[in-house]
PDB file of C-alpha atoms in Angstrom:
ATOM      1  CA  MET A   1     137.601  84.031 103.508  1.00 96.00           C
ATOM      2  CA  ILE A   2     135.263  81.303 104.779  1.00 98.00           C
ATOM      3  CA  ASN A   3     135.700  77.830 103.341  1.00 98.00           C
ATOM      4  CA  VAL A   4     132.700  75.506 103.175  1.00 98.00           C
ATOM      5  CA  LEU A   5     132.784  71.780 102.462  1.00 98.00           C
ATOM      6  CA  PHE A   6     129.680  70.253 100.846  1.00 98.00           C
ATOM      7  CA  MET A   7     129.251  66.510 101.352  1.00 97.00           C
ATOM      8  CA  HIS A   8     126.821  65.028  98.861  1.00 95.00           C
ATOM      9  CA  GLY A   9     124.362  62.181  99.303  1.00 90.00           C
ATOM     10  CA  MET A  10     124.622  58.511  98.416  1.00 86.00           C
ATOM     11  CA  ALA A  11     123.850  58.630  94.686  1.00 84.00           C
ATOM     12  CA  GLU A  12     125.249  62.106  94.062  1.00 90.00           C
ATOM     13  CA  GLY A  13     128.666  63.451  93.168  1.00 88.00           C
ATOM     14  CA  ALA A  14     130.927  66.485  93.330  1.00 88.00           C
ATOM     15  CA  ARG A  15     128.927  68.196  90.609  1.00 89.00           C
ATOM     16  CA  SER A  16     125.545  67.770  92.250  1.00 91.00           C
ATOM     17  CA  ARG A  17     122.848  70.347  91.580  1.00 94.00           C
ATOM     18  CA  LEU A  18     122.687  71.060  95.300  1.00 96.00           C
ATOM     19  CA  ALA A  19     126.377  71.989  95.413  1.00 96.00           C
ATOM     20  CA  SER A  20     125.941  74.199  92.338  1.00 96.00           C
ATOM     21  CA  ASP A  21     122.927  75.954  93.857  1.00 97.00           C
ATOM     22  CA  ILE A  22     124.710  76.572  97.157  1.00 98.00           C
ATOM     23  CA  ARG A  23     127.779  77.895  95.332  1.00 97.00           C
ATOM     24  CA  LYS A  24     125.553  80.201  93.256  1.00 97.00           C
ATOM     25  CA  TYR A  25     124.047  81.909  96.325  1.00 98.00           C
ATOM     26  CA  LEU A  26     127.044  82.096  98.647  1.00 98.00           C
ATOM     27  CA  PRO A  27     128.277  85.682  98.830  1.00 98.00           C
ATOM     28  CA  GLU A  28     131.757  86.915  98.062  1.00 97.00           C
ATOM     29  CA  GLY A  29     134.177  85.777 100.723  1.00 98.00           C
ATOM     30  CA  TYR A  30     132.837  82.205 100.794  1.00 98.00           C
ATOM     31  CA  THR A  31     134.337  79.302  98.830  1.00 98.00           C
ATOM     32  CA  LEU A  32     132.532  75.961  98.447  1.00 98.00           C
ATOM     33  CA  TYR A  33     134.441  72.712  98.012  1.00 98.00           C
ATOM     34  CA  SER A  34     132.611  69.576  96.889  1.00 97.00           C
ATOM     35  CA  PRO A  35     134.660  66.376  96.489  1.00 97.00           C
ATOM     36  CA  ASP A  36     133.381  63.054  95.224  1.00 95.00           C
ATOM     37  CA  LEU A  37     132.655  60.733  98.147  1.00 95.00           C
ATOM     38  CA  LEU A  38     132.333  56.951  98.116  1.00 92.00           C
ATOM     39  CA  ILE A  39     129.815  54.540  99.620  1.00 87.00           C
ATOM     40  CA  ASP A  40     132.550  53.127 101.892  1.00 88.00           C
ATOM     41  CA  PRO A  41     132.457  55.566 104.840  1.00 89.00           C
ATOM     42  CA  ASN A  42     136.053  54.883 105.855  1.00 91.00           C
ATOM     43  CA  GLU A  43     137.280  55.902 102.394  1.00 94.00           C
ATOM     44  CA  SER A  44     134.965  58.920 102.375  1.00 95.00           C
ATOM     45  CA  PHE A  45     136.248  60.072 105.772  1.00 96.00           C
ATOM     46  CA  LYS A  46     139.806  59.981 104.366  1.00 97.00           C
ATOM     47  CA  ILE A  47     138.684  62.235 101.487  1.00 97.00           C
ATOM     48  CA  ILE A  48     136.827  64.564 103.873  1.00 98.00           C
ATOM     49  CA  ASP A  49     139.742  64.764 106.336  1.00 98.00           C
ATOM     50  CA  LYS A  50     142.147  65.607 103.511  1.00 98.00           C
ATOM     51  CA  CYS A  51     139.809  68.297 102.149  1.00 98.00           C
ATOM     52  CA  ILE A  52     139.319  69.832 105.621  1.00 98.00           C
ATOM     53  CA  GLU A  53     143.054  69.976 106.219  1.00 98.00           C
ATOM     54  CA  GLU A  54     144.182  71.136 102.754  1.00 98.00           C
ATOM     55  CA  ASN A  55     141.461  73.775 102.334  1.00 98.00           C
ATOM     56  CA  LYS A  56     141.201  74.939 105.952  1.00 98.00           C
ATOM     57  CA  ILE A  57     137.466  74.224 106.022  1.00 98.00           C
ATOM     58  CA  ASP A  58     135.413  76.364 108.405  1.00 98.00           C
ATOM     59  CA  ILE A  59     131.865  75.033 107.874  1.00 98.00           C
ATOM     60  CA  LEU A  60     130.498  71.641 106.821  1.00 98.00           C
ATOM     61  CA  VAL A  61     127.288  71.142 104.842  1.00 98.00           C
ATOM     62  CA  GLY A  62     126.064  67.588 104.419  1.00 97.00           C
ATOM     63  CA  HIS A  63     123.085  66.321 102.452  1.00 97.00           C
ATOM     64  CA  SER A  64     121.573  62.889 103.147  1.00 93.00           C
ATOM     65  CA  LEU A  65     124.503  60.449 103.507  1.00 92.00           C
ATOM     66  CA  GLY A  66     126.795  63.493 103.536  1.00 95.00           C
ATOM     67  CA  GLY A  67     124.787  64.792 106.504  1.00 95.00           C
ATOM     68  CA  PHE A  68     125.403  61.538 108.326  1.00 93.00           C
ATOM     69  CA  MET A  69     129.134  61.971 107.683  1.00 94.00           C
ATOM     70  CA  ALA A  70     129.178  65.675 108.610  1.00 96.00           C
ATOM     71  CA  GLN A  71     127.451  64.917 111.920  1.00 94.00           C
ATOM     72  CA  LYS A  72     130.521  62.901 112.951  1.00 93.00           C
ATOM     73  CA  TYR A  73     132.753  66.002 112.987  1.00 96.00           C
ATOM     74  CA  ARG A  74     132.287  67.246 116.533  1.00 92.00           C
ATOM     75  CA  GLU A  75     132.334  70.942 117.243  1.00 87.00           C
ATOM     76  CA  MET A  76     132.798  71.975 113.607  1.00 96.00           C
ATOM     77  CA  PRO A  77     130.010  74.332 112.523  1.00 98.00           C
ATOM     78  CA  LYS A  78     127.678  72.396 110.250  1.00 98.00           C
ATOM     79  CA  VAL A  79     124.399  72.409 108.384  1.00 98.00           C
ATOM     80  CA  LEU A  80     122.815  68.982 108.037  1.00 98.00           C
ATOM     81  CA  LEU A  81     120.377  69.013 105.104  1.00 97.00           C
ATOM     82  CA  ASN A  82     117.966  66.074 105.277  1.00 95.00           C
ATOM     83  CA  PRO A  83     120.693  63.982 106.920  1.00 95.00           C
ATOM     84  CA  SER A  84     120.359  60.212 106.901  1.00 90.00           C
ATOM     85  CA  LEU A  85     120.921  59.653 110.607  1.00 88.00           C
ATOM     86  CA  GLY A  86     120.445  55.932 110.555  1.00 76.00           C
ATOM     87  CA  MET A  87     121.873  54.996 107.165  1.00 69.00           C
ATOM     88  CA  SER A  88     121.173  51.295 107.551  1.00 68.00           C
ATOM     89  CA  TYR A  89     117.479  51.706 108.367  1.00 64.00           C
ATOM     90  CA  GLY A  90     115.156  50.976 105.494  1.00 54.00           C
ATOM     91  CA  TYR A  91     117.826  49.823 103.052  1.00 56.00           C
ATOM     92  CA  LEU A  92     117.961  46.353 101.621  1.00 54.00           C
ATOM     93  CA  CYS A  93     121.667  46.452 102.468  1.00 63.00           C
ATOM     94  CA  ARG A  94     122.551  45.131  99.055  1.00 63.00           C
ATOM     95  CA  PHE A  95     121.902  46.909  95.801  1.00 74.00           C
ATOM     96  CA  ASP A  96     123.515  48.400  92.730  1.00 81.00           C
ATOM     97  CA  MET A  97     122.800  51.978  91.753  1.00 83.00           C
ATOM     98  CA  ARG A  98     123.882  54.544  89.178  1.00 85.00           C
ATOM     99  CA  TYR A  99     125.129  57.925  90.319  1.00 85.00           C
ATOM    100  CA  LYS A 100     122.654  60.599  89.266  1.00 84.00           C
ATOM    101  CA  ASP A 101     125.357  63.265  88.974  1.00 81.00           C
ATOM    102  CA  MET A 102     128.475  63.625  86.914  1.00 78.00           C
ATOM    103  CA  ARG A 103     131.459  62.893  89.120  1.00 87.00           C
ATOM    104  CA  ASP A 104     135.000  64.193  88.859  1.00 88.00           C
ATOM    105  CA  ASP A 105     136.314  60.692  89.604  1.00 90.00           C
ATOM    106  CA  GLY A 106     134.483  59.262  86.557  1.00 88.00           C
ATOM    107  CA  LEU A 107     132.515  56.623  88.493  1.00 87.00           C
ATOM    108  CA  THR A 108     129.020  55.980  87.137  1.00 87.00           C
ATOM    109  CA  GLN A 109     127.656  53.354  89.543  1.00 89.00           C
ATOM    110  CA  PHE A 110     128.192  51.849  92.968  1.00 86.00           C
ATOM    111  CA  ARG A 111     127.235  48.812  95.013  1.00 85.00           C
ATOM    112  CA  PHE A 112     125.899  49.040  98.567  1.00 83.00           C
ATOM    113  CA  THR A 113     126.728  45.699 100.165  1.00 82.00           C
ATOM    114  CA  THR A 114     125.762  43.854 103.311  1.00 82.00           C
ATOM    115  CA  GLU A 115     129.270  44.595 104.615  1.00 84.00           C
ATOM    116  CA  ASP A 116     128.738  48.343 104.005  1.00 84.00           C
ATOM    117  CA  CYS A 117     125.471  48.101 105.905  1.00 82.00           C
ATOM    118  CA  LYS A 118     127.251  46.497 108.881  1.00 85.00           C
ATOM    119  CA  ILE A 119     129.808  49.330 108.931  1.00 88.00           C
ATOM    120  CA  TYR A 120     127.016  51.929 108.983  1.00 87.00           C
ATOM    121  CA  LYS A 121     125.145  50.055 111.731  1.00 87.00           C
ATOM    122  CA  ALA A 122     128.260  50.092 113.912  1.00 90.00           C
ATOM    123  CA  MET A 123     128.701  53.825 113.295  1.00 90.00           C
ATOM    124  CA  GLU A 124     125.025  54.482 114.069  1.00 89.00           C
ATOM    125  CA  ALA A 125     125.413  52.850 117.476  1.00 88.00           C
ATOM    126  CA  ILE A 126     127.693  55.722 118.493  1.00 91.00           C
ATOM    127  CA  GLU A 127     126.600  58.512 116.118  1.00 87.00           C
ATOM    128  CA  PHE A 128     125.422  60.825 118.921  1.00 91.00           C
ATOM    129  CA  ASP A 129     128.274  60.149 121.356  1.00 92.00           C
ATOM    130  CA  GLY A 130     130.378  63.116 122.397  1.00 91.00           C
ATOM    131  CA  ILE A 131     127.896  65.895 121.688  1.00 93.00           C
ATOM    132  CA  THR A 132     129.011  68.993 123.606  1.00 92.00           C
ATOM    133  CA  GLU A 133     127.308  72.311 124.296  1.00 92.00           C
ATOM    134  CA  LYS A 134     129.396  73.882 121.512  1.00 92.00           C
ATOM    135  CA  GLU A 135     128.243  71.119 119.159  1.00 93.00           C
ATOM    136  CA  LEU A 136     124.612  71.890 120.009  1.00 93.00           C
ATOM    137  CA  GLU A 137     125.108  75.576 119.171  1.00 93.00           C
ATOM    138  CA  ASN A 138     127.037  74.935 115.934  1.00 95.00           C
ATOM    139  CA  THR A 139     124.812  72.297 114.331  1.00 97.00           C
ATOM    140  CA  ILE A 140     121.744  73.235 112.281  1.00 98.00           C
ATOM    141  CA  GLY A 141     119.424  70.538 110.955  1.00 97.00           C
ATOM    142  CA  LEU A 142     117.195  71.375 107.983  1.00 97.00           C
ATOM    143  CA  PHE A 143     114.485  68.850 107.140  1.00 96.00           C
ATOM    144  CA  GLY A 144     112.152  68.948 104.154  1.00 96.00           C
ATOM    145  CA  LYS A 145     108.501  68.860 105.208  1.00 95.00           C
ATOM    146  CA  ARG A 146     107.749  66.365 102.423  1.00 94.00           C
ATOM    147  CA  ASP A 147     110.913  64.292 102.767  1.00 92.00           C
ATOM    148  CA  ILE A 148     109.791  60.723 103.332  1.00 86.00           C
ATOM    149  CA  LEU A 149     113.360  59.390 103.346  1.00 81.00           C
ATOM    150  CA  THR A 150     114.524  61.153 106.508  1.00 80.00           C
ATOM    151  CA  ARG A 151     111.423  61.447 108.708  1.00 78.00           C
ATOM    152  CA  LEU A 152     113.021  59.208 111.308  1.00 80.00           C
ATOM    153  CA  SER A 153     116.180  61.319 111.109  1.00 87.00           C
ATOM    154  CA  ALA A 154     114.246  64.527 111.840  1.00 88.00           C
ATOM    155  CA  HIS A 155     112.867  62.939 115.000  1.00 85.00           C
ATOM    156  CA  ARG A 156     116.257  61.526 116.063  1.00 87.00           C
ATOM    157  CA  PHE A 157     117.890  64.916 115.451  1.00 92.00           C
ATOM    158  CA  LYS A 158     115.281  66.804 117.495  1.00 91.00           C
ATOM    159  CA  LYS A 159     115.843  64.509 120.493  1.00 90.00           C
ATOM    160  CA  ARG A 160     119.551  65.400 120.618  1.00 92.00           C
ATOM    161  CA  TYR A 161     120.070  68.820 119.038  1.00 93.00           C
ATOM    162  CA  LYS A 162     118.554  72.279 119.571  1.00 92.00           C
ATOM    163  CA  ARG A 163     118.537  73.799 116.100  1.00 95.00           C
ATOM    164  CA  ARG A 164     116.128  71.852 113.885  1.00 95.00           C
ATOM    165  CA  ARG A 165     114.099  73.624 111.231  1.00 96.00           C
ATOM    166  CA  MET A 166     111.467  72.212 108.922  1.00 95.00           C
ATOM    167  CA  ILE A 167     111.817  73.657 105.424  1.00 97.00           C
ATOM    168  CA  PRO A 168     109.730  73.426 102.243  1.00 96.00           C
ATOM    169  CA  GLY A 169     110.210  70.540  99.875  1.00 94.00           C
ATOM    170  CA  SER A 170     111.337  66.968  99.762  1.00 93.00           C
ATOM    171  CA  HIS A 171     114.671  65.152 100.052  1.00 93.00           C
ATOM    172  CA  PHE A 172     116.223  67.144  97.207  1.00 94.00           C
ATOM    173  CA  PRO A 173     115.440  70.818  97.896  1.00 96.00           C
ATOM    174  CA  ASP A 174     114.872  73.110  94.941  1.00 97.00           C
ATOM    175  CA  GLU A 175     116.964  76.176  94.146  1.00 97.00           C
ATOM    176  CA  LYS A 176     114.594  78.544  95.962  1.00 98.00           C
ATOM    177  CA  THR A 177     114.842  76.476  99.156  1.00 98.00           C
ATOM    178  CA  ILE A 178     118.635  76.445  98.860  1.00 98.00           C
ATOM    179  CA  ARG A 179     118.616  80.232  98.452  1.00 98.00           C
ATOM    180  CA  ASP A 180     116.063  80.978 101.195  1.00 98.00           C
ATOM    181  CA  TYR A 181     116.976  78.405 103.873  1.00 98.00           C
ATOM    182  CA  VAL A 182     120.241  76.541 103.291  1.00 98.00           C
ATOM    183  CA  VAL A 183     122.509  79.454 102.395  1.00 98.00           C
ATOM    184  CA  PRO A 184     121.156  81.653 105.234  1.00 98.00           C
ATOM    185  CA  ALA A 185     121.871  78.789 107.663  1.00 98.00           C
ATOM    186  CA  ILE A 186     125.467  78.636 106.372  1.00 98.00           C
ATOM    187  CA  LEU A 187     125.827  82.405 106.684  1.00 98.00           C
ATOM    188  CA  SER A 188     124.478  82.358 110.255  1.00 98.00           C
ATOM    189  CA  LEU A 189     127.309  79.976 111.161  1.00 98.00           C
ATOM    190  CA  GLY A 190     129.808  82.060 109.208  1.00 98.00           C
ATOM    191  CA  ASP A 191     128.795  85.161 111.164  1.00 97.00           C
ATOM    192  CA  LYS A 192     130.040  83.459 114.344  1.00 95.00           C
ATOM    193  CA  LEU A 193     133.515  82.720 112.979  1.00 95.00           C
TER     194      LEU A 193
END
């Protein structure tokens, strides 16, 4: 059994379409977990750590903000899907937003504050520290060719990692892209376990 943890993006939730599509195409023997994460990274890391420990997670998959968080877990096999490597770039650092997905925790909106932005900036200053050879082999970055939100991230990723692939689509890949690119990337990591 291979356990996969999906970390959703900023305005998503545990029941995101991306998580559902990944779950749909993972073969027997794989289980996908997808908890609700929060805008506060310190609180989200507590949720992620607990999920990794309780469910004996083997592979991480992070989309957007979730990709930023997944990248922090050194040497764990991971697929970063349009990761926001540089969360504080381009944001007003203060806004209110509704979650676009139904969440298990019942939250419907969140506030991204100036203080949150400062926390992300501090994390970005060290986000590539500690990358080992094993980390380079076990990290796959998938970037949508039409994703205008993470163009800078694709460049930053390529400068530090070996396994970057441009895939069809925008920031939110469609089901076909999940089936044809994301799930095979997960399986390629699973084959090494």
